[in-house]
Short mmCIF file of C-alpha atoms in Angstrom, two decimals:
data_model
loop_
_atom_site.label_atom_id
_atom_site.label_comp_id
_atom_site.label_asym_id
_atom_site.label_seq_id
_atom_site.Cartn_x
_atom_site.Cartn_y
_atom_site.Cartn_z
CA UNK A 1 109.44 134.50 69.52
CA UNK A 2 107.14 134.18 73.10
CA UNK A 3 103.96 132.39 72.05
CA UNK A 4 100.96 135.05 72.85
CA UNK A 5 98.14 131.96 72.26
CA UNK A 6 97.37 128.71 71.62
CA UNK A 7 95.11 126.25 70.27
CA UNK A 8 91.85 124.94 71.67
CA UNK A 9 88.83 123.21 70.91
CA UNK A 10 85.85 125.44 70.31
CA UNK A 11 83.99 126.60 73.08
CA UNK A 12 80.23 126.58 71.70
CA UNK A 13 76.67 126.25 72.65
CA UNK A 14 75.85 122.68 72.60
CA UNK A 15 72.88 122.01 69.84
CA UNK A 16 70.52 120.27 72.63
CA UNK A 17 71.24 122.50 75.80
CA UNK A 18 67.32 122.91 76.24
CA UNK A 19 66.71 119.17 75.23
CA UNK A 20 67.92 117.94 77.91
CA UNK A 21 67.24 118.00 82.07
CA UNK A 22 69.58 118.95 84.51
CA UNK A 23 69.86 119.57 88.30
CA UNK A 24 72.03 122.58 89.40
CA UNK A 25 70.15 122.77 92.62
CA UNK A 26 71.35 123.23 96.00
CA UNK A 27 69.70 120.29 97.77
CA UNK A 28 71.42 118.39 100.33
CA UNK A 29 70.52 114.41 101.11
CA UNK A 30 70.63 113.18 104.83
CA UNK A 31 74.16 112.37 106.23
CA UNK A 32 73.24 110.16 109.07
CA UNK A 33 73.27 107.02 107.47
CA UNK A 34 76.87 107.08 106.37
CA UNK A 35 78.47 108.47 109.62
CA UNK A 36 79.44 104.69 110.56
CA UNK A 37 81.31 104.81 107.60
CA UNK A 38 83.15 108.00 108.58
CA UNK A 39 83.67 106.95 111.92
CA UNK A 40 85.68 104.10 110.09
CA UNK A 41 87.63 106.29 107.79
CA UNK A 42 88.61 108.62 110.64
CA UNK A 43 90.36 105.63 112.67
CA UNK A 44 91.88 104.67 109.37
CA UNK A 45 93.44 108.27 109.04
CA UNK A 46 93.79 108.65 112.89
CA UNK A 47 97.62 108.75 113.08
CA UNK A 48 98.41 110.30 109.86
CA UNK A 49 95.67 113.58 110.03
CA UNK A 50 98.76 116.53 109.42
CA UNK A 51 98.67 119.63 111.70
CA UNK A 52 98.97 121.80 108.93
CA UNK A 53 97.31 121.79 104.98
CA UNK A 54 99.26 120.06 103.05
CA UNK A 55 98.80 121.73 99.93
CA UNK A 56 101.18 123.89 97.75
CA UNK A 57 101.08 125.99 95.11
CA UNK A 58 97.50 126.55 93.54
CA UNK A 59 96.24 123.86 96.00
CA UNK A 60 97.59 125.50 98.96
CA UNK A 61 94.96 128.55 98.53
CA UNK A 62 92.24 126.21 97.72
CA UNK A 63 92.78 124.23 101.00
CA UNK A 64 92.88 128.08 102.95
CA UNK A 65 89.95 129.59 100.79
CA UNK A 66 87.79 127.01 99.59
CA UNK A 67 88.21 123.88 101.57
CA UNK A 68 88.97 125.27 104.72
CA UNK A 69 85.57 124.49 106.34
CA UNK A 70 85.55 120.95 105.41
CA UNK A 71 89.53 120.31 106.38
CA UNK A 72 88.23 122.47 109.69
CA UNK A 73 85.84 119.50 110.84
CA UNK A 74 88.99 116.92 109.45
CA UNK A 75 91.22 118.62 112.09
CA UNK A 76 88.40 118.25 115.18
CA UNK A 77 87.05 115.45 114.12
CA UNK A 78 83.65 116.33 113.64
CA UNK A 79 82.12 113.10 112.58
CA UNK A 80 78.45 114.24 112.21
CA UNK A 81 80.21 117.47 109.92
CA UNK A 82 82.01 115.58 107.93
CA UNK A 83 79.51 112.99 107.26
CA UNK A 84 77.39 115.98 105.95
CA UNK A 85 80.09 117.12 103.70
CA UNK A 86 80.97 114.08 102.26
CA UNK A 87 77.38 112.71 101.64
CA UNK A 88 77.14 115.82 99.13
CA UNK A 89 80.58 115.78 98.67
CA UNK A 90 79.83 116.99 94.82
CA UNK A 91 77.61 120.02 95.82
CA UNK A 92 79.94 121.09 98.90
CA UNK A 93 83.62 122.37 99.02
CA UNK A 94 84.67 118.99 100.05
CA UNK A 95 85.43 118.49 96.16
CA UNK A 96 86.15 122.48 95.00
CA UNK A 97 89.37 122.11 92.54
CA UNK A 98 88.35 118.14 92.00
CA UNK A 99 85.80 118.77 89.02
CA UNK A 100 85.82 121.37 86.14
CA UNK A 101 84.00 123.40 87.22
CA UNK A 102 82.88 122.36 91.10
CA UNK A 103 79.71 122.92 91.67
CA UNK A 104 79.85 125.90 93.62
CA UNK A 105 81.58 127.26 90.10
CA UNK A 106 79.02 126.06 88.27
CA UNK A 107 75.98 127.57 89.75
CA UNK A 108 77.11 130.65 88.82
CA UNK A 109 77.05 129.67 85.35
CA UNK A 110 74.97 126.92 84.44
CA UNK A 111 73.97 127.01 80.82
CA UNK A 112 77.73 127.21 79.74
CA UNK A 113 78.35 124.07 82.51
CA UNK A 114 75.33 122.20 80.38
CA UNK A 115 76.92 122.83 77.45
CA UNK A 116 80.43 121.43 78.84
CA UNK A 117 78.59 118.26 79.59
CA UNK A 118 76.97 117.69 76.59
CA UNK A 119 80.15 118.24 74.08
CA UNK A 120 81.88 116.04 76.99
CA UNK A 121 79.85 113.41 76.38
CA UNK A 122 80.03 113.88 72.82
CA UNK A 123 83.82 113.67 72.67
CA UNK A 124 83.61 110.40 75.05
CA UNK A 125 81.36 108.65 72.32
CA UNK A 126 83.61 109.76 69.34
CA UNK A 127 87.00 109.53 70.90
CA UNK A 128 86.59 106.00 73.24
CA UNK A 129 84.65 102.76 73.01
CA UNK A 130 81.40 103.90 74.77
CA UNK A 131 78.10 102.60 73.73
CA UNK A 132 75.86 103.27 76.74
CA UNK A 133 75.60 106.50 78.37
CA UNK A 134 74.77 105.45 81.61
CA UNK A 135 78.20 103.97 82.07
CA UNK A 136 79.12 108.03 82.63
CA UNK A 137 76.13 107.97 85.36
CA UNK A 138 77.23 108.80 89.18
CA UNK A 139 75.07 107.63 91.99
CA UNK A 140 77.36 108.46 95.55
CA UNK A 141 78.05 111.69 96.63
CA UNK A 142 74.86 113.93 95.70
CA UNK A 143 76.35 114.55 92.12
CA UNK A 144 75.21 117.36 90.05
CA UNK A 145 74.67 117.70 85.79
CA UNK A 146 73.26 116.03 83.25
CA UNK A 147 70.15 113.72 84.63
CA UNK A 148 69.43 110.45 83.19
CA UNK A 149 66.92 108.14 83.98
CA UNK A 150 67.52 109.55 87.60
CA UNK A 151 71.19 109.35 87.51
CA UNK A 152 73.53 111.92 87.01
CA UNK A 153 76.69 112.72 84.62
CA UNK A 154 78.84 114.69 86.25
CA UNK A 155 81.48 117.18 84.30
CA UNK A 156 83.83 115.35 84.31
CA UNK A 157 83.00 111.62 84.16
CA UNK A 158 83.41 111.64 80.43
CA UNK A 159 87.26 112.40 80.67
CA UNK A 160 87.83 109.96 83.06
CA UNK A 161 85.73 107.30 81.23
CA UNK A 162 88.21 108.07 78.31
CA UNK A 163 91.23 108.23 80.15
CA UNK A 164 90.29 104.81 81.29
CA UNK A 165 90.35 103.60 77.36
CA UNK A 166 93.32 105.24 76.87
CA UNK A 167 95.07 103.61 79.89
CA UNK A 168 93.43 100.28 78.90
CA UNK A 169 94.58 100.62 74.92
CA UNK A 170 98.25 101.31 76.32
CA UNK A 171 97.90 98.56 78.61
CA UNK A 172 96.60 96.03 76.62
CA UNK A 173 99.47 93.51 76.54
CA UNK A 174 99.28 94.07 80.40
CA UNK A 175 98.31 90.95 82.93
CA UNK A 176 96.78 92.43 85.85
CA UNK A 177 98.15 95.95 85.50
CA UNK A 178 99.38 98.11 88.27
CA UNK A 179 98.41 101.35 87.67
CA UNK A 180 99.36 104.58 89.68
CA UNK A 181 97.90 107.92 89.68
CA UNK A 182 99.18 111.25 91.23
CA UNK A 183 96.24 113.10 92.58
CA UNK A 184 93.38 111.43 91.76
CA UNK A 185 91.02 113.95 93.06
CA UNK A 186 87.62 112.29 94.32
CA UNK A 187 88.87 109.14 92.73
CA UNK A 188 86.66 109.47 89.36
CA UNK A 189 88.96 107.38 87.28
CA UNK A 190 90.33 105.30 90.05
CA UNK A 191 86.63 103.80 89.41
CA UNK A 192 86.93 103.85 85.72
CA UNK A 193 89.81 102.04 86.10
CA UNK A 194 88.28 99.31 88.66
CA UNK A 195 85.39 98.90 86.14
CA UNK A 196 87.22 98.80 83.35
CA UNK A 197 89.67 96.05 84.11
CA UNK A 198 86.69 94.07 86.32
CA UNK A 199 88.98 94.58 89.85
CA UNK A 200 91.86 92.97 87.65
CA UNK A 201 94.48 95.60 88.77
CA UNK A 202 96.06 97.69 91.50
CA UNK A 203 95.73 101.08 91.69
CA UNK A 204 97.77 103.34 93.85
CA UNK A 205 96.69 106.66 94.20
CA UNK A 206 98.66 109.26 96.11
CA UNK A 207 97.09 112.65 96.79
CA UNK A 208 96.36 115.28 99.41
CA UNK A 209 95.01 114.38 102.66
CA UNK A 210 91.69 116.24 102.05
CA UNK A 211 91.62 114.68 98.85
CA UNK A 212 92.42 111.29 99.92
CA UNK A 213 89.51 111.22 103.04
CA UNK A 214 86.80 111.84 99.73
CA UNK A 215 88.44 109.25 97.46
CA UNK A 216 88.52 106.83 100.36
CA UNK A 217 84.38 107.38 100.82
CA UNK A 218 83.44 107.73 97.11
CA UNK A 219 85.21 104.28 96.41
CA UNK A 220 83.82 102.38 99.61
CA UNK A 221 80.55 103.46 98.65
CA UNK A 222 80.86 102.30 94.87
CA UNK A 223 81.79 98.73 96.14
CA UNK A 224 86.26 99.22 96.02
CA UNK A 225 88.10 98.11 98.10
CA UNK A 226 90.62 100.60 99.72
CA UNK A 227 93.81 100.16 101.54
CA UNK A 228 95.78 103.08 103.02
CA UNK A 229 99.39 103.08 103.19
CA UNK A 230 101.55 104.38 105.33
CA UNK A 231 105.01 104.36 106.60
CA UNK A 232 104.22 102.02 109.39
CA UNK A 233 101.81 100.03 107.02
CA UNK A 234 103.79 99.88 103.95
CA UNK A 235 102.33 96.87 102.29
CA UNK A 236 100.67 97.14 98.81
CA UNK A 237 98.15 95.60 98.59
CA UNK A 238 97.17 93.45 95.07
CA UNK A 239 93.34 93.79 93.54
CA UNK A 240 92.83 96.78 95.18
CA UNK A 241 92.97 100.78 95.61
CA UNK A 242 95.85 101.75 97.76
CA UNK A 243 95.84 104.90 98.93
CA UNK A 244 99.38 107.29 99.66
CA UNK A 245 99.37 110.52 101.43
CA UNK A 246 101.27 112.63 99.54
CA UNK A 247 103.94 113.87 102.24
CA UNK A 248 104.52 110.26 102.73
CA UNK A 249 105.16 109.55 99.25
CA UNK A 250 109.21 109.88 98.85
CA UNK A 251 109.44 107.23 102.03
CA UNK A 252 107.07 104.88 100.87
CA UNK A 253 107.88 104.91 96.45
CA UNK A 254 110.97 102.65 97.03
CA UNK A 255 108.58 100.12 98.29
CA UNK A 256 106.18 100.40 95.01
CA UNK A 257 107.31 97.10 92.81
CA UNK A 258 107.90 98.11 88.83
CA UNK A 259 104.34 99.77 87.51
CA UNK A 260 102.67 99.70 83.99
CA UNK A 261 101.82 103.17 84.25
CA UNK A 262 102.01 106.63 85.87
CA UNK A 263 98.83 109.26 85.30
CA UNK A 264 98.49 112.46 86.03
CA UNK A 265 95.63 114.92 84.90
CA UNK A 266 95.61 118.81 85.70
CA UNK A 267 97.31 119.15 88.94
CA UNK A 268 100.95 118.52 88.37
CA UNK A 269 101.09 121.81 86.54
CA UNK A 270 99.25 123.47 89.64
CA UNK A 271 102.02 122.71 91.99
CA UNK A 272 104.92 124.23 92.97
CA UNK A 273 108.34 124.18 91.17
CA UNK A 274 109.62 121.59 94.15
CA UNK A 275 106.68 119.46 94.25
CA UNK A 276 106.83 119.15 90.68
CA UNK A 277 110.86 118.28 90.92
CA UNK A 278 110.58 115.61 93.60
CA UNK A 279 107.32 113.42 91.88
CA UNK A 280 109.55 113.75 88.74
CA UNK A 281 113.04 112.56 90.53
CA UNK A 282 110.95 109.54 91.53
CA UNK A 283 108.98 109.01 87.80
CA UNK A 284 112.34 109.17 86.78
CA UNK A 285 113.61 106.79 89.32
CA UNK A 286 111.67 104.27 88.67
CA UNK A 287 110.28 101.93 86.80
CA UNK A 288 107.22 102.29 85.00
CA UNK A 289 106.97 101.66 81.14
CA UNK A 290 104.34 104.34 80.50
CA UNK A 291 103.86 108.32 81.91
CA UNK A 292 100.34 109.57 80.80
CA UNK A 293 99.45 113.21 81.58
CA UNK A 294 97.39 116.35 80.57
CA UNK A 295 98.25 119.54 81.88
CA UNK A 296 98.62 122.91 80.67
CA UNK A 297 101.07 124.24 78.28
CA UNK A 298 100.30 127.77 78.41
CA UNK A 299 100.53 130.23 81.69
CA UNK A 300 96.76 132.10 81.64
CA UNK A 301 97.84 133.96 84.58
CA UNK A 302 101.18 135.04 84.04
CA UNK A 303 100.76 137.88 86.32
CA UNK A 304 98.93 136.30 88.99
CA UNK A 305 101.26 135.68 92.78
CA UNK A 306 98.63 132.27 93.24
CA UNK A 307 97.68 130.68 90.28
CA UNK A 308 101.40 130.27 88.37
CA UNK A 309 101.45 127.36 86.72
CA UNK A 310 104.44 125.39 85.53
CA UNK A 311 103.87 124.26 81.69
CA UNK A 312 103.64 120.68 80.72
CA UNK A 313 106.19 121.20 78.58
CA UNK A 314 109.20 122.26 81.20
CA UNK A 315 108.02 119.35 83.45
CA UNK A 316 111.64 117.60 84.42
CA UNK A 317 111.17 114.28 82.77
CA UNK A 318 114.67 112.37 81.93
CA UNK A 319 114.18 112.34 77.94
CA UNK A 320 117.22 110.00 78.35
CA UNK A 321 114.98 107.41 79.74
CA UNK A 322 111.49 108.18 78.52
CA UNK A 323 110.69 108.74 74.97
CA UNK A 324 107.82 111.25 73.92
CA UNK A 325 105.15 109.14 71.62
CA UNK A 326 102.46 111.93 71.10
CA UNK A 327 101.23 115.07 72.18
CA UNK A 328 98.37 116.49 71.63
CA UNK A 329 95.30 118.52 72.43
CA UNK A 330 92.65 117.39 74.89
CA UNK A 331 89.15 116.80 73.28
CA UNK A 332 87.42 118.12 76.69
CA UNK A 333 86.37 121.33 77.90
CA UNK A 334 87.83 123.07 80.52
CA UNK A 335 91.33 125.45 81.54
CA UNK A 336 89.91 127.54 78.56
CA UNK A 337 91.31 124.44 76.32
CA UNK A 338 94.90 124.98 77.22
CA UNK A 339 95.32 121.63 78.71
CA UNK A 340 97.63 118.92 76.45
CA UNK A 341 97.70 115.07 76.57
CA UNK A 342 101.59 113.93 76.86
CA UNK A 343 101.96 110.23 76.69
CA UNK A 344 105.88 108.76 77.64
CA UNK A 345 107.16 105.39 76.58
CA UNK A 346 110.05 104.31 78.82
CA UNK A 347 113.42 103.03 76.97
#
C-alpha cells in the first residue's frame, strides 16, 4: 500500500502572537566596518573560489535563482558587495535555503513565521535543558524574528539549541568530542555546539562554497575560531571550527581521525541521488560511533523536475554496521512537519 500522508505536529496559531514584538522589516545596517574582515575571508578562499556553483539537486536552483546575486559578487570579488550581503546576511539571499523560512520567505507571511517562532521556542523549553531565553538570542548578521530585550530569535535558533542537547546527551561519555556536520548552513549549531561544550571540541563542517564564505563570517564575528581546509592545507585543526568545501570532501575524509558523531539536518534529502551515495560511502567508511539526522520521509513534490527529494528512509546507510536506536518526529515547525529525527549507533 503507497502511503498518501503522514504525521505532523499541528500547525496552529500560537496563543501570544500579538503579545509579543517582532521585526520583519527590511532595514539594512552599514557594511563598511566589516569589509576588513571580508577582505580576510576572500584571501582565505582565494585558491579554492570554483568556476562554477557547486550545488546539486534542490541546492543547485537555489544557487541559480536565489543566491545568484550574492555568489555573483563571490565570483568578482566584490569586497564592498559582499560585505553588504553578509552584514545582513539574515535579511539578504546570502542565507535563502539556510533558515525555515529565509527571510525573504517570511515577509510574505509573517504572522504564520511569528507563530513558528513562538511554538519553536516552546518546544526548545519542553524538549531540552533551556532555562533562559536569551541563550536563543542572535546578535551578527542583521537577524530577523522574535525581539528580546533588543536581541533577536531567529526561526530557527531553537532547533539548533536542541540539537545541541541532543548531540551533548549522546555525547556525554565523550572527552573533548569531535563533532562533524554536513552542511551546516550559516553555522547556527556549529555555535550551539562551541557554546555548549565551552570551545571543548572540534567541529568540522563541510558545506557549499556559498555556504561556507557565511559560516566562516557568522562564526568570526561570534568570537570562533575557524580554520579552512583544503587539499593543500589538510591539517585539522583541534579546539576549533574547521571548515571543508564540499567538492573537496572525498580527498580530504581519509585524513579526518575517528569522530564521535556525524549530523545532518534537512539537506541530505535535498540532494541528488549521487551526492547522497558518495557522503554515505564515506559515513559508512568510517568511523564515527553516532549518525544524527532529520530529513524528510515523505516526497511533497512528487511531480515536481526541481524539488525531488530522496526520503530519509532510502538513505544508503550500511545497517550492517550502524544500528537504528530511534526514529521519530521532529518537534519543530517547518517542511509542512514531514521532517524525521534518525539517530544511528555504530556496531
Amino acid at each position: 500500500m503507497e502511503r498518501k500522508s503522514f504525521a505532523s505536529i499541528e500547525i496552529k496559531a500560537h496563543p501570544s502572537i500579538n503579545d509579543c514584538v517582532f521585526d520583519f522589516k527590511n532595514t539594512s545596517l552599514d557594511s563598511k566596518v566589516n569589509e576588513h574582515i571580508v577582505e580576510e575571508i576572500m584571501g582565505v578562499f582565494s585558491e579554492k573560489i570554483p568556476k562554477d556553483n557547486d550545488g546539486t539537486g534542490e541546492w543547485e536552483w537555489l544557487q541559480k535563482q536565489k543566491q545568484n546575486n550574492f555568489i555573483d559578487a563571490l565570483y568578482k570579488g566584490k569586497i564592498d558587495v559582499i560585505s553588504k550581503f553578509l552584514t545582513n546576511m539574515f535579511r539578504n539571499e546570502a542565507t535563502y535555503g539556510y533558515l525555515s523560512p529565509s527571510f525573504l520567505d517570511a515577509v510574505s507571511s509573517p504572522d504564520s513565521v511569528k507563530s513558528d517562532i513562538l511554538c519553536n521556542v516552546d518546544s526548545c523549553f519542553e524538549f531540552s535543558d533551556i532555562n533562559n531565553i536569551l541563550d536563543l538570542t542572535s546578535d551578527f548578521g542583521n537577524p530577523y524574528g522574535l525581539k528580546i530585550d533588543g536581541h533577536f530569535i531567529l526561526p530557527d535558533t531553537p532547533r539548533h539549541y536542541y540539537y545541541s542537547f541532543k548531540i551533548c546527551k549522546l555525547l556525554e561519555n565523550a572527552i573533548a568530542p569531535f563533532i562533524i556536520e554536513i552542511g551546516g548552513g550559516y553555522g547556527g549549531l556549529c555555535l550551539q555546539n562551541w557554546k555548549r561544550f565551552e570551545g571543548n571540541c572540534t567541529v568540522v563542517n563541510m558545506d557549499l562554497f556559498p555556504a561556507l564564505i557565511v559560516t566562516y563570517f557568522y562564526l568570526v564575528k561570534n568570537g570562533i575560531p575557524v580554520n579552512l581546509i583544503t587539499e593543500k592545507k589538510s591539517k585539522i585543526k583541534e579546539k576549533m571550527v574547521n571548515l571543508i568545501l564540499a567538492d573537496e570532501v572525498k580527498s580530504i575524509w581519509k585524513m579526518i581521525p575517528k569522530s564521535d558523531l556525524i549530523f545532518n539536518s534537512r539537506s541530505l534529502c535535498e540532494m541528488d541521488q549521487n551526492t547522497i551515495l558518495e557522503y554515505f560511502n564515506l559515513i559508512n567508511l568510517g568511523k564515527t560511533k553516532f549518525f544524527y539526522h532529520e530529513n524528510s520521509n515523505y516526497l511533497l513534490f512528487p511531480k515536481s523536475e526541481r524539488h525531488v527529494e530522496v526520503v530519509a528512509d532510502n538513505f544508503p546507510i550500511d545497517k550492517k554496521k550502524y544500528s537504528l536506536l530511534s526514529k521519530y518526529l521532529t518537534p519543530f515547525t517547518g517542511g509542512s512537519g514531514r521532517y524525521r529525527e534518525y539517530i544511528y549507533k555504530k556496531l
